[in-house]
Short mmCIF file of C-alpha atoms in Angstrom, two decimals:
data_model
loop_
_atom_site.label_atom_id
_atom_site.label_comp_id
_atom_site.label_asym_id
_atom_site.label_seq_id
_atom_site.Cartn_x
_atom_site.Cartn_y
_atom_site.Cartn_z
CA UNK A 1 -168.82 24.36 -109.24
CA UNK A 2 -166.18 23.47 -106.37
CA UNK A 3 -162.50 24.45 -107.69
CA UNK A 4 -160.29 21.56 -106.60
CA UNK A 5 -156.89 22.23 -104.51
CA UNK A 6 -153.99 21.00 -106.40
CA UNK A 7 -150.74 20.47 -104.12
CA UNK A 8 -147.79 19.66 -105.84
CA UNK A 9 -144.49 17.91 -104.81
CA UNK A 10 -142.00 21.10 -103.92
CA UNK A 11 -139.35 21.43 -106.64
CA UNK A 12 -136.84 23.29 -104.54
CA UNK A 13 -133.86 22.11 -103.54
CA UNK A 14 -133.27 20.20 -100.09
CA UNK A 15 -136.98 21.60 -99.73
CA UNK A 16 -138.87 18.33 -97.62
CA UNK A 17 -142.01 20.52 -96.48
CA UNK A 18 -145.44 19.93 -98.21
CA UNK A 19 -147.62 22.18 -98.39
CA UNK A 20 -150.78 20.38 -97.29
CA UNK A 21 -151.53 17.36 -94.68
CA UNK A 22 -153.49 14.32 -94.46
CA UNK A 23 -155.04 16.18 -91.42
CA UNK A 24 -155.90 19.35 -93.82
CA UNK A 25 -157.40 17.69 -96.40
CA UNK A 26 -160.50 16.18 -94.98
CA UNK A 27 -161.15 19.88 -93.35
CA UNK A 28 -160.33 21.64 -96.63
CA UNK A 29 -163.05 19.10 -98.64
CA UNK A 30 -165.72 19.22 -95.60
CA UNK A 31 -165.47 23.15 -96.99
CA UNK A 32 -166.24 21.97 -99.93
CA UNK A 33 -163.13 21.29 -102.22
CA UNK A 34 -161.87 18.53 -103.84
CA UNK A 35 -157.53 18.31 -103.05
CA UNK A 36 -155.95 16.71 -105.16
CA UNK A 37 -151.77 15.65 -104.55
CA UNK A 38 -148.56 14.98 -106.40
CA UNK A 39 -147.55 11.32 -106.35
CA UNK A 40 -144.80 12.05 -103.85
CA UNK A 41 -145.33 15.42 -102.48
CA UNK A 42 -145.32 14.14 -98.82
CA UNK A 43 -142.71 11.74 -98.60
CA UNK A 44 -140.26 13.97 -98.09
CA UNK A 45 -142.22 14.60 -95.01
CA UNK A 46 -143.08 11.04 -93.78
CA UNK A 47 -146.78 11.75 -95.73
CA UNK A 48 -147.82 9.42 -98.03
CA UNK A 49 -150.26 8.50 -100.90
CA UNK A 50 -152.11 6.51 -98.76
CA UNK A 51 -152.60 8.62 -96.04
CA UNK A 52 -154.12 11.37 -98.66
CA UNK A 53 -155.60 9.34 -100.23
CA UNK A 54 -157.48 7.73 -97.03
CA UNK A 55 -158.17 10.84 -95.58
CA UNK A 56 -160.03 12.07 -98.74
CA UNK A 57 -157.70 13.34 -101.72
CA UNK A 58 -157.41 11.90 -105.31
CA UNK A 59 -153.53 10.93 -106.02
CA UNK A 60 -151.56 12.75 -109.39
CA UNK A 61 -149.77 10.57 -111.42
CA UNK A 62 -146.69 13.84 -111.99
CA UNK A 63 -146.75 17.48 -112.16
CA UNK A 64 -148.14 18.29 -114.98
CA UNK A 65 -151.67 16.30 -114.94
CA UNK A 66 -151.78 17.71 -111.09
CA UNK A 67 -151.45 21.50 -112.68
CA UNK A 68 -153.58 20.88 -114.90
CA UNK A 69 -157.01 20.26 -113.18
CA UNK A 70 -156.04 22.68 -110.41
CA UNK A 71 -158.11 26.13 -110.20
CA UNK A 72 -156.24 27.07 -106.65
CA UNK A 73 -152.48 25.68 -106.17
CA UNK A 74 -150.65 25.61 -102.54
CA UNK A 75 -147.38 25.44 -102.64
CA UNK A 76 -144.36 26.09 -100.06
CA UNK A 77 -141.75 28.04 -102.45
CA UNK A 78 -142.39 30.31 -105.14
CA UNK A 79 -143.03 28.24 -108.26
CA UNK A 80 -139.62 27.99 -110.49
CA UNK A 81 -140.24 28.72 -114.07
CA UNK A 82 -141.14 25.21 -114.93
CA UNK A 83 -143.79 25.31 -112.60
CA UNK A 84 -144.75 28.76 -113.89
CA UNK A 85 -145.06 27.25 -117.38
CA UNK A 86 -147.86 24.56 -115.41
CA UNK A 87 -150.15 26.99 -113.94
CA UNK A 88 -153.48 27.32 -116.00
CA UNK A 89 -154.08 31.46 -116.70
CA UNK A 90 -156.54 32.43 -114.32
CA UNK A 91 -155.60 30.19 -111.30
CA UNK A 92 -155.35 30.93 -108.06
CA UNK A 93 -151.50 30.25 -106.51
CA UNK A 94 -151.25 30.23 -102.89
CA UNK A 95 -147.55 30.74 -101.53
CA UNK A 96 -144.76 32.12 -99.98
CA UNK A 97 -143.48 34.78 -103.46
CA UNK A 98 -141.39 37.17 -101.21
CA UNK A 99 -142.76 40.06 -103.86
CA UNK A 100 -139.78 42.68 -102.89
CA UNK A 101 -136.74 39.98 -103.52
CA UNK A 102 -138.93 39.18 -106.71
CA UNK A 103 -140.57 41.89 -108.79
CA UNK A 104 -139.79 39.70 -112.20
CA UNK A 105 -141.35 37.04 -110.91
CA UNK A 106 -144.27 39.40 -109.84
CA UNK A 107 -144.39 40.06 -113.61
CA UNK A 108 -144.80 37.04 -114.12
CA UNK A 109 -147.40 35.41 -112.59
CA UNK A 110 -149.42 39.05 -113.86
CA UNK A 111 -148.74 38.14 -117.02
CA UNK A 112 -150.60 34.60 -116.77
CA UNK A 113 -153.74 36.39 -115.10
CA UNK A 114 -153.80 34.49 -112.76
CA UNK A 115 -154.66 35.88 -108.52
CA UNK A 116 -151.89 35.25 -105.89
CA UNK A 117 -151.91 35.62 -102.41
CA UNK A 118 -148.14 35.79 -100.56
CA UNK A 119 -147.81 34.55 -97.40
CA UNK A 120 -145.35 36.15 -96.79
CA UNK A 121 -147.46 39.98 -97.11
CA UNK A 122 -149.94 39.21 -94.18
CA UNK A 123 -150.38 42.75 -92.28
CA UNK A 124 -149.38 40.44 -88.82
CA UNK A 125 -150.53 43.61 -86.89
CA UNK A 126 -153.39 42.50 -87.22
CA UNK A 127 -155.19 40.43 -83.98
CA UNK A 128 -157.04 38.39 -86.22
CA UNK A 129 -154.71 37.53 -88.90
CA UNK A 130 -152.30 35.64 -86.34
CA UNK A 131 -154.37 31.90 -87.40
CA UNK A 132 -152.81 32.68 -90.75
CA UNK A 133 -149.34 34.00 -89.83
CA UNK A 134 -147.25 31.20 -91.46
CA UNK A 135 -144.09 33.09 -91.06
CA UNK A 136 -144.31 33.34 -87.62
CA UNK A 137 -144.93 29.40 -87.66
CA UNK A 138 -141.97 28.90 -90.36
CA UNK A 139 -139.53 31.35 -87.33
CA UNK A 140 -140.63 29.66 -84.93
CA UNK A 141 -139.74 25.88 -85.94
CA UNK A 142 -136.33 27.57 -87.51
CA UNK A 143 -135.23 29.10 -83.77
CA UNK A 144 -135.55 25.37 -82.31
CA UNK A 145 -133.37 23.57 -84.83
CA UNK A 146 -131.04 26.72 -84.92
CA UNK A 147 -130.06 25.19 -81.19
CA UNK A 148 -130.59 22.30 -82.13
CA UNK A 149 -127.89 22.38 -85.09
CA UNK A 150 -125.53 24.17 -82.89
CA UNK A 151 -126.00 21.73 -79.61
CA UNK A 152 -124.80 18.98 -82.02
CA UNK A 153 -122.05 20.69 -83.93
CA UNK A 154 -120.49 22.05 -79.89
CA UNK A 155 -118.47 20.15 -78.28
CA UNK A 156 -119.97 19.95 -74.68
CA UNK A 157 -122.59 20.02 -72.69
CA UNK A 158 -125.43 23.00 -72.92
CA UNK A 159 -125.92 22.12 -68.77
CA UNK A 160 -123.81 22.60 -66.47
CA UNK A 161 -122.54 19.40 -64.37
CA UNK A 162 -120.66 18.37 -61.04
CA UNK A 163 -119.20 14.99 -62.52
CA UNK A 164 -117.07 12.25 -61.05
CA UNK A 165 -114.29 13.75 -64.19
CA UNK A 166 -114.73 16.84 -62.78
CA UNK A 167 -116.40 20.08 -63.25
CA UNK A 168 -118.46 20.96 -67.00
CA UNK A 169 -119.77 25.14 -66.64
CA UNK A 170 -122.81 25.53 -68.82
CA UNK A 171 -122.66 27.19 -72.21
CA UNK A 172 -122.72 30.29 -72.80
CA UNK A 173 -124.72 30.97 -75.40
CA UNK A 174 -125.86 34.36 -76.58
CA UNK A 175 -128.56 34.81 -79.51
CA UNK A 176 -128.58 38.45 -81.69
CA UNK A 177 -132.62 39.72 -82.52
CA UNK A 178 -135.15 38.42 -80.49
CA UNK A 179 -138.12 37.90 -83.17
CA UNK A 180 -140.18 35.29 -83.08
CA UNK A 181 -137.12 32.79 -84.26
CA UNK A 182 -134.38 34.59 -81.66
CA UNK A 183 -137.06 34.48 -79.08
CA UNK A 184 -138.00 30.61 -79.62
CA UNK A 185 -134.05 30.05 -79.92
CA UNK A 186 -133.76 31.55 -76.54
CA UNK A 187 -136.57 29.17 -74.70
CA UNK A 188 -135.03 26.22 -76.70
CA UNK A 189 -131.17 26.81 -75.38
CA UNK A 190 -132.29 27.80 -71.86
CA UNK A 191 -134.45 24.41 -71.18
CA UNK A 192 -131.21 22.54 -72.40
CA UNK A 193 -129.49 24.30 -69.40
CA UNK A 194 -127.67 26.89 -71.26
CA UNK A 195 -126.65 30.23 -69.86
CA UNK A 196 -128.36 32.81 -71.92
CA UNK A 197 -127.77 35.90 -72.94
CA UNK A 198 -130.35 38.30 -75.87
CA UNK A 199 -129.99 41.45 -77.88
CA UNK A 200 -132.88 43.41 -80.07
CA UNK A 201 -133.37 46.30 -81.14
CA UNK A 202 -136.20 46.77 -79.95
CA UNK A 203 -136.69 47.45 -76.06
CA UNK A 204 -139.77 46.81 -75.96
CA UNK A 205 -138.99 42.84 -76.34
CA UNK A 206 -136.45 42.44 -73.22
CA UNK A 207 -139.36 41.82 -71.18
CA UNK A 208 -140.28 39.15 -72.74
CA UNK A 209 -136.13 37.71 -73.23
CA UNK A 210 -136.04 37.81 -68.82
CA UNK A 211 -139.59 35.90 -68.89
CA UNK A 212 -138.28 32.53 -71.41
CA UNK A 213 -135.27 32.26 -69.16
CA UNK A 214 -132.72 34.82 -70.84
CA UNK A 215 -130.45 37.98 -70.02
CA UNK A 216 -131.52 40.81 -71.98
CA UNK A 217 -127.98 42.70 -73.02
CA UNK A 218 -129.23 46.35 -73.50
CA UNK A 219 -126.79 48.31 -76.56
CA UNK A 220 -125.52 51.44 -74.69
CA UNK A 221 -127.56 53.94 -76.72
CA UNK A 222 -130.89 55.70 -77.10
CA UNK A 223 -132.66 55.00 -79.72
CA UNK A 224 -136.11 53.14 -80.65
CA UNK A 225 -136.01 49.88 -82.85
CA UNK A 226 -139.24 48.74 -83.66
CA UNK A 227 -140.19 48.72 -86.86
CA UNK A 228 -144.05 48.08 -87.14
CA UNK A 229 -145.28 44.68 -88.07
CA UNK A 230 -143.04 42.91 -86.32
CA UNK A 231 -140.38 43.50 -87.00
CA UNK A 232 -137.04 45.93 -86.76
CA UNK A 233 -135.92 48.77 -88.62
CA UNK A 234 -132.44 50.31 -89.71
CA UNK A 235 -130.67 51.66 -86.99
CA UNK A 236 -128.61 54.81 -87.17
CA UNK A 237 -125.36 55.14 -87.44
CA UNK A 238 -124.61 55.64 -83.88
CA UNK A 239 -126.34 52.48 -82.71
CA UNK A 240 -124.28 50.10 -85.07
CA UNK A 241 -121.40 51.25 -83.89
CA UNK A 242 -122.65 50.31 -80.29
CA UNK A 243 -124.09 47.62 -80.76
CA UNK A 244 -120.97 46.92 -82.57
CA UNK A 245 -118.29 46.79 -79.41
CA UNK A 246 -121.01 45.27 -77.79
CA UNK A 247 -121.32 41.87 -80.24
CA UNK A 248 -117.40 42.00 -79.56
CA UNK A 249 -117.45 41.52 -76.08
CA UNK A 250 -120.28 39.07 -76.12
CA UNK A 251 -118.31 37.11 -78.76
CA UNK A 252 -115.21 36.68 -76.69
CA UNK A 253 -116.58 35.58 -74.05
CA UNK A 254 -119.83 32.51 -76.25
CA UNK A 255 -119.57 29.54 -76.81
CA UNK A 256 -122.57 29.73 -79.27
CA UNK A 257 -123.82 32.52 -81.41
CA UNK A 258 -127.03 32.81 -82.77
CA UNK A 259 -128.34 35.19 -85.46
CA UNK A 260 -131.51 36.13 -86.53
CA UNK A 261 -132.06 39.88 -88.09
CA UNK A 262 -133.56 40.27 -90.93
CA UNK A 263 -135.36 43.81 -92.27
CA UNK A 264 -137.53 42.63 -94.86
CA UNK A 265 -136.78 43.12 -98.58
CA UNK A 266 -133.25 43.83 -97.36
CA UNK A 267 -129.91 41.72 -97.38
CA UNK A 268 -129.47 40.88 -94.29
CA UNK A 269 -127.34 43.17 -92.16
CA UNK A 270 -123.68 42.38 -90.93
CA UNK A 271 -123.66 42.00 -87.63
CA UNK A 272 -120.82 39.33 -86.90
CA UNK A 273 -117.32 40.45 -88.15
CA UNK A 274 -114.31 38.21 -89.13
CA UNK A 275 -112.62 39.78 -86.42
CA UNK A 276 -115.18 38.92 -83.68
CA UNK A 277 -115.17 35.42 -85.34
CA UNK A 278 -111.22 35.36 -84.40
CA UNK A 279 -111.74 36.71 -81.10
CA UNK A 280 -114.12 33.25 -80.24
CA UNK A 281 -113.24 30.36 -78.36
CA UNK A 282 -111.99 27.69 -80.40
CA UNK A 283 -114.52 24.78 -80.68
CA UNK A 284 -117.06 27.95 -80.40
CA UNK A 285 -120.20 27.62 -82.91
CA UNK A 286 -122.51 30.75 -85.17
CA UNK A 287 -126.31 29.37 -86.44
CA UNK A 288 -126.26 32.32 -88.97
CA UNK A 289 -130.79 32.19 -89.22
CA UNK A 290 -129.92 35.20 -92.02
CA UNK A 291 -127.66 32.97 -93.94
CA UNK A 292 -130.98 32.75 -97.23
CA UNK A 293 -130.35 36.46 -97.39
CA UNK A 294 -127.07 37.37 -96.88
CA UNK A 295 -125.99 36.03 -93.47
CA UNK A 296 -125.45 38.23 -90.60
CA UNK A 297 -122.03 36.56 -90.23
CA UNK A 298 -118.87 38.01 -92.48
CA UNK A 299 -117.93 34.68 -92.66
CA UNK A 300 -120.79 32.76 -93.56
CA UNK A 301 -121.23 30.45 -96.60
CA UNK A 302 -125.25 29.47 -97.09
CA UNK A 303 -126.47 26.62 -97.77
CA UNK A 304 -123.44 24.92 -95.99
CA UNK A 305 -121.00 24.84 -92.44
CA UNK A 306 -117.72 25.74 -92.11
CA UNK A 307 -115.03 26.19 -89.69
CA UNK A 308 -113.22 29.19 -89.26
CA UNK A 309 -110.64 30.51 -87.01
CA UNK A 310 -111.12 27.22 -84.73
CA UNK A 311 -114.84 28.43 -84.67
CA UNK A 312 -117.82 26.10 -86.78
CA UNK A 313 -119.97 28.36 -88.70
CA UNK A 314 -123.62 27.41 -89.56
CA UNK A 315 -125.09 28.64 -92.11
CA UNK A 316 -127.59 26.07 -93.11
CA UNK A 317 -130.46 27.79 -95.68
CA UNK A 318 -133.33 24.59 -94.97
CA UNK A 319 -133.98 24.12 -91.17
CA UNK A 320 -137.41 24.52 -91.58
CA UNK A 321 -137.11 21.85 -93.93
CA UNK A 322 -134.91 20.12 -90.87
CA UNK A 323 -138.30 19.61 -89.19
CA UNK A 324 -140.33 18.72 -91.93
CA UNK A 325 -143.14 16.96 -90.80
CA UNK A 326 -143.10 19.57 -87.90
CA UNK A 327 -143.14 22.28 -90.06
CA UNK A 328 -145.99 21.07 -93.07
CA UNK A 329 -148.48 20.46 -90.31
CA UNK A 330 -148.12 23.66 -89.68
CA UNK A 331 -147.91 25.72 -92.37
CA UNK A 332 -151.16 23.42 -93.83
CA UNK A 333 -152.81 24.93 -90.79
CA UNK A 334 -152.13 27.96 -91.73
CA UNK A 335 -153.71 27.40 -95.25
CA UNK A 336 -156.21 25.87 -93.81
CA UNK A 337 -157.29 29.33 -91.51
CA UNK A 338 -156.54 31.55 -94.65
CA UNK A 339 -158.92 29.15 -96.83
CA UNK A 340 -161.40 28.81 -94.39
CA UNK A 341 -161.37 32.83 -94.93
CA UNK A 342 -161.87 33.40 -98.40
CA UNK A 343 -164.11 30.49 -98.45
CA UNK A 344 -167.40 31.09 -95.39
CA UNK A 345 -170.17 30.17 -97.93
CA UNK A 346 -168.27 26.77 -97.50
CA UNK A 347 -169.36 25.85 -101.20
CA UNK A 348 -165.65 25.41 -102.18
CA UNK A 349 -164.96 28.45 -103.94
CA UNK A 350 -162.93 30.87 -102.57
CA UNK A 351 -163.69 34.77 -103.28
CA UNK A 352 -161.17 37.19 -103.10
CA UNK A 353 -162.20 39.57 -100.52
CA UNK A 354 -160.54 43.77 -100.78
CA UNK A 355 -162.48 45.01 -97.38
CA UNK A 356 -161.24 42.50 -95.54
CA UNK A 357 -157.87 44.17 -94.74
CA UNK A 358 -155.86 40.60 -94.11
CA UNK A 359 -157.04 39.15 -97.58
CA UNK A 360 -156.12 42.36 -99.06
CA UNK A 361 -152.67 41.99 -97.20
CA UNK A 362 -152.02 38.46 -98.72
CA UNK A 363 -153.24 39.65 -102.54
CA UNK A 364 -149.96 40.13 -104.27
CA UNK A 365 -152.36 39.31 -107.86
CA UNK A 366 -155.29 39.53 -108.47
CA UNK A 367 -156.49 38.10 -112.04
CA UNK A 368 -153.51 39.99 -113.45
CA UNK A 369 -153.28 42.72 -111.45
CA UNK A 370 -150.31 44.24 -109.37
CA UNK A 371 -151.90 44.68 -105.96
CA UNK A 372 -148.50 44.58 -103.99
CA UNK A 373 -147.80 46.77 -101.75
CA UNK A 374 -151.57 46.62 -100.15
CA UNK A 375 -152.67 50.46 -98.06
CA UNK A 376 -152.27 50.17 -95.00
CA UNK A 377 -154.85 48.31 -93.26
CA UNK A 378 -157.45 50.04 -91.35
CA UNK A 379 -156.64 49.85 -87.63
CA UNK A 380 -159.24 50.46 -85.51
CA UNK A 381 -158.74 53.37 -83.08
CA UNK A 382 -156.62 53.87 -79.79
CA UNK A 383 -159.19 54.01 -77.26
CA UNK A 384 -159.73 57.94 -76.15
CA UNK A 385 -158.22 58.92 -73.07
CA UNK A 386 -159.96 58.84 -69.49
CA UNK A 387 -161.50 62.68 -68.62
CA UNK A 388 -159.99 63.75 -65.49
CA UNK A 389 -162.29 62.85 -62.31
CA UNK A 390 -164.44 65.90 -61.77
CA UNK A 391 -163.06 68.26 -58.29
CA UNK A 392 -164.60 66.98 -55.75
CA UNK A 393 -167.29 69.92 -55.28
CA UNK A 394 -167.12 72.22 -52.08
CA UNK A 395 -169.24 71.75 -49.15
CA UNK A 396 -171.73 75.01 -48.80
CA UNK A 397 -172.15 76.31 -45.61
CA UNK A 398 -175.47 77.17 -43.49
CA UNK A 399 -177.89 74.68 -43.77
CA UNK A 400 -177.74 73.48 -47.33
CA UNK A 401 -177.19 70.32 -48.84
CA UNK A 402 -173.53 68.99 -48.74
CA UNK A 403 -171.57 67.06 -50.76
CA UNK A 404 -172.29 64.46 -52.51
CA UNK A 405 -169.68 61.61 -50.02
CA UNK A 406 -171.95 63.46 -46.85
CA UNK A 407 -175.10 61.94 -48.73
CA UNK A 408 -174.60 59.29 -49.33
CA UNK A 409 -173.48 58.04 -45.51
CA UNK A 410 -177.03 59.56 -44.53
CA UNK A 411 -178.50 57.52 -47.11
CA UNK A 412 -176.80 54.49 -45.75
CA UNK A 413 -177.94 55.18 -42.35
CA UNK A 414 -180.99 55.52 -43.28
CA UNK A 415 -181.00 51.82 -44.05
CA UNK A 416 -179.53 50.56 -41.14
CA UNK A 417 -182.60 52.25 -39.23
CA UNK A 418 -184.96 51.23 -41.77
CA UNK A 419 -183.80 47.40 -41.51
CA UNK A 420 -183.15 47.57 -37.79
CA UNK A 421 -186.49 48.59 -37.20
CA UNK A 422 -187.55 45.21 -40.06
CA UNK A 423 -185.21 42.91 -37.53
CA UNK A 424 -187.60 44.18 -34.36
CA UNK A 425 -190.49 43.29 -35.73
CA UNK A 426 -189.16 39.76 -36.69
CA UNK A 427 -188.28 38.84 -32.93
CA UNK A 428 -191.08 40.59 -31.61
CA UNK A 429 -194.12 39.13 -33.51
CA UNK A 430 -192.07 36.08 -35.33
CA UNK A 431 -192.13 32.28 -33.83
CA UNK A 432 -188.30 31.50 -32.68
CA UNK A 433 -188.13 28.66 -35.52
CA UNK A 434 -188.57 31.52 -38.04
CA UNK A 435 -185.82 33.30 -36.35
CA UNK A 436 -183.57 31.08 -36.37
CA UNK A 437 -183.97 30.18 -40.19
CA UNK A 438 -184.36 33.64 -41.03
CA UNK A 439 -181.00 34.89 -39.13
CA UNK A 440 -179.08 32.22 -40.95
CA UNK A 441 -180.87 32.89 -44.48
CA UNK A 442 -179.26 37.06 -43.47
CA UNK A 443 -176.15 35.16 -42.83
CA UNK A 444 -175.55 32.96 -45.69
CA UNK A 445 -176.71 36.22 -47.86
CA UNK A 446 -174.00 38.42 -46.06
CA UNK A 447 -171.05 35.45 -46.88
CA UNK A 448 -172.87 35.20 -49.77
CA UNK A 449 -171.90 38.65 -51.04
CA UNK A 450 -168.64 38.44 -49.50
CA UNK A 451 -166.88 36.02 -50.92
CA UNK A 452 -169.36 36.86 -54.60
CA UNK A 453 -168.80 41.19 -55.00
CA UNK A 454 -166.17 41.26 -53.04
CA UNK A 455 -163.23 40.50 -55.47
CA UNK A 456 -161.44 41.13 -57.91
CA UNK A 457 -163.58 39.88 -61.65
CA UNK A 458 -160.77 38.46 -62.65
CA UNK A 459 -160.40 35.68 -59.94
CA UNK A 460 -164.25 35.14 -60.36
CA UNK A 461 -163.76 31.98 -62.97
CA UNK A 462 -161.51 30.03 -59.91
CA UNK A 463 -162.72 31.29 -56.49
CA UNK A 464 -166.23 30.01 -57.72
CA UNK A 465 -165.55 26.97 -59.09
CA UNK A 466 -163.45 26.55 -55.25
CA UNK A 467 -166.08 28.21 -53.10
CA UNK A 468 -168.42 25.86 -54.56
CA UNK A 469 -168.09 23.50 -51.89
CA UNK A 470 -170.31 26.23 -49.51
CA UNK A 471 -172.96 23.81 -51.22
CA UNK A 472 -171.97 21.63 -48.86
CA UNK A 473 -174.23 23.53 -46.30
CA UNK A 474 -177.49 22.32 -48.62
CA UNK A 475 -176.52 19.06 -48.71
CA UNK A 476 -176.17 19.15 -44.52
CA UNK A 477 -179.50 20.66 -45.20
CA UNK A 478 -181.12 17.77 -47.47
CA UNK A 479 -179.61 15.09 -45.23
CA UNK A 480 -181.56 16.61 -42.23
CA UNK A 481 -184.65 16.07 -44.12
CA UNK A 482 -184.37 12.42 -45.60
CA UNK A 483 -182.95 11.61 -42.39
CA UNK A 484 -184.07 13.59 -39.39
CA UNK A 485 -182.47 13.27 -35.83
CA UNK A 486 -184.52 12.17 -33.01
CA UNK A 487 -185.64 9.13 -31.68
CA UNK A 488 -189.66 9.91 -32.02
CA UNK A 489 -188.97 7.79 -35.00
CA UNK A 490 -191.12 10.38 -37.00
CA UNK A 491 -190.47 11.21 -41.64
CA UNK A 492 -190.69 14.01 -42.82
CA UNK A 493 -193.45 14.68 -45.84
CA UNK A 494 -192.59 12.16 -48.81
CA UNK A 495 -192.43 15.48 -51.24
CA UNK A 496 -190.28 17.38 -48.91
CA UNK A 497 -188.66 13.97 -48.31
CA UNK A 498 -188.30 13.76 -52.81
CA UNK A 499 -187.35 17.12 -52.98
CA UNK A 500 -184.53 16.61 -50.77
CA UNK A 501 -182.80 14.04 -52.22
CA UNK A 502 -182.63 15.68 -56.23
CA UNK A 503 -180.36 18.51 -53.63
CA UNK A 504 -178.08 16.56 -52.48
CA UNK A 505 -177.85 15.59 -56.78
CA UNK A 506 -177.72 18.20 -57.73
CA UNK A 507 -175.39 19.72 -54.86
CA UNK A 508 -173.25 16.55 -54.94
CA UNK A 509 -172.50 17.38 -58.79
CA UNK A 510 -171.93 21.08 -58.36
CA UNK A 511 -169.58 20.67 -55.45
CA UNK A 512 -167.48 17.48 -57.42
CA UNK A 513 -167.52 19.08 -60.56
CA UNK A 514 -166.47 22.24 -58.50
CA UNK A 515 -163.76 21.26 -57.13
CA UNK A 516 -162.85 19.12 -60.52
CA UNK A 517 -163.09 22.86 -62.73
CA UNK A 518 -160.06 24.49 -60.12
CA UNK A 519 -158.02 21.34 -60.94
CA UNK A 520 -158.14 21.86 -64.51
CA UNK A 521 -157.26 25.65 -64.18
CA UNK A 522 -154.16 24.64 -62.09
CA UNK A 523 -153.37 22.42 -64.33
CA UNK A 524 -152.80 24.44 -66.93
CA UNK A 525 -150.33 27.44 -65.05
CA UNK A 526 -148.22 24.45 -63.94
CA UNK A 527 -145.33 22.95 -66.90
#
């Protein structure tokens, strides 16, 4: 029997997102599910009850009736005590859970014999899991919004300008942490015209920072900072001391600082001290994106924007909700992709398959049994190193056979001799008209070989779309056959003429299609 997906209104203070949008409701019903949405669940994200009805969802008047009929519940925030009491025993829940920070909640979920999939425990190192990665979707929105909040609080333009009233220097933005949120912030600030500098403990992100228009600031201390799964690790005391010195220098020069540093299961590391805040210029701004986990700045007050020592410190914990419509759309798409993996039969029933590494990593409770943490996913083995090229065998003395290179040279020479003999025979005995056509054929084969087979494979697609214009040769030949030159009034055979007409039509499609494909390809690389 098909399951019913319930989408309740979020009860967490300030949360405006909704777990499913009308566009996704239509796709869930095609998978065989019935969808029920609590009345008003999407209002804060600008999705009306009427829009959900039009997409095929039913509307529950309140949370009690919604939970009573839901076999599978989609949520954004982890359920509170009231919602836990409403969840049907034996039902399933998909939401953010944060099991490392909420051990008591985990016990309560298990006590109600639920099956719970936590969107925050997805094994992100699996390439096929990217379509379900709600953390990345949320972080990209947060990074973008952090720059918008900073621009709102900042007292100047981001980009430098020269006006009749004087010259305005560009804002200097420093971003601590170049994960998904940090990279989104770098790109946004650079596009607004600011001078952007960024730092991260993972040296491999330096190229990504540069590609987005920022400058990577390296800590003068050698230590690898990658902790796996897309996160950083806790660094040594020596590195942290060098990092603090670098942050102190950047704080004195920066107009805006955006901090994004978080380590799963741990309080946010303190990167910006009160002394650094005092050293900043009056009117500067700090956006602390780690405020919900304690904050990267010593003076951050979670959920508030405060002014300390002339610096505005923004500690909002609802950055994704400040773009609620966009955030809801991306999150609901992630849930849809997960549902597709859970319901491959499209019969409206989910199958929590522990043989699937992505599903195993997401499942924190199965039928009342706590299954978190999941074992490490089975990653594909690293490619075997290529064997060293075999040494070229020494050339034998005397009349023995030489190495492979001389042998291939002899073979090539023999082929040329045979070809020359064949061409000689053709020239001696073939009619003059045949010889002319044969010469064109050979040259065409040579040109085709040079423009297709002699090109790097990575260029084949755009090259082929352009070289389709060579088909114009066919068009010219077909035109000659349709209306041959000369004043004798002779006409070609009817069969040949209609074949030429067909060749013209097909060649025209090939030529214009080739140029159209090329234009679309080039457009993909233009901003």
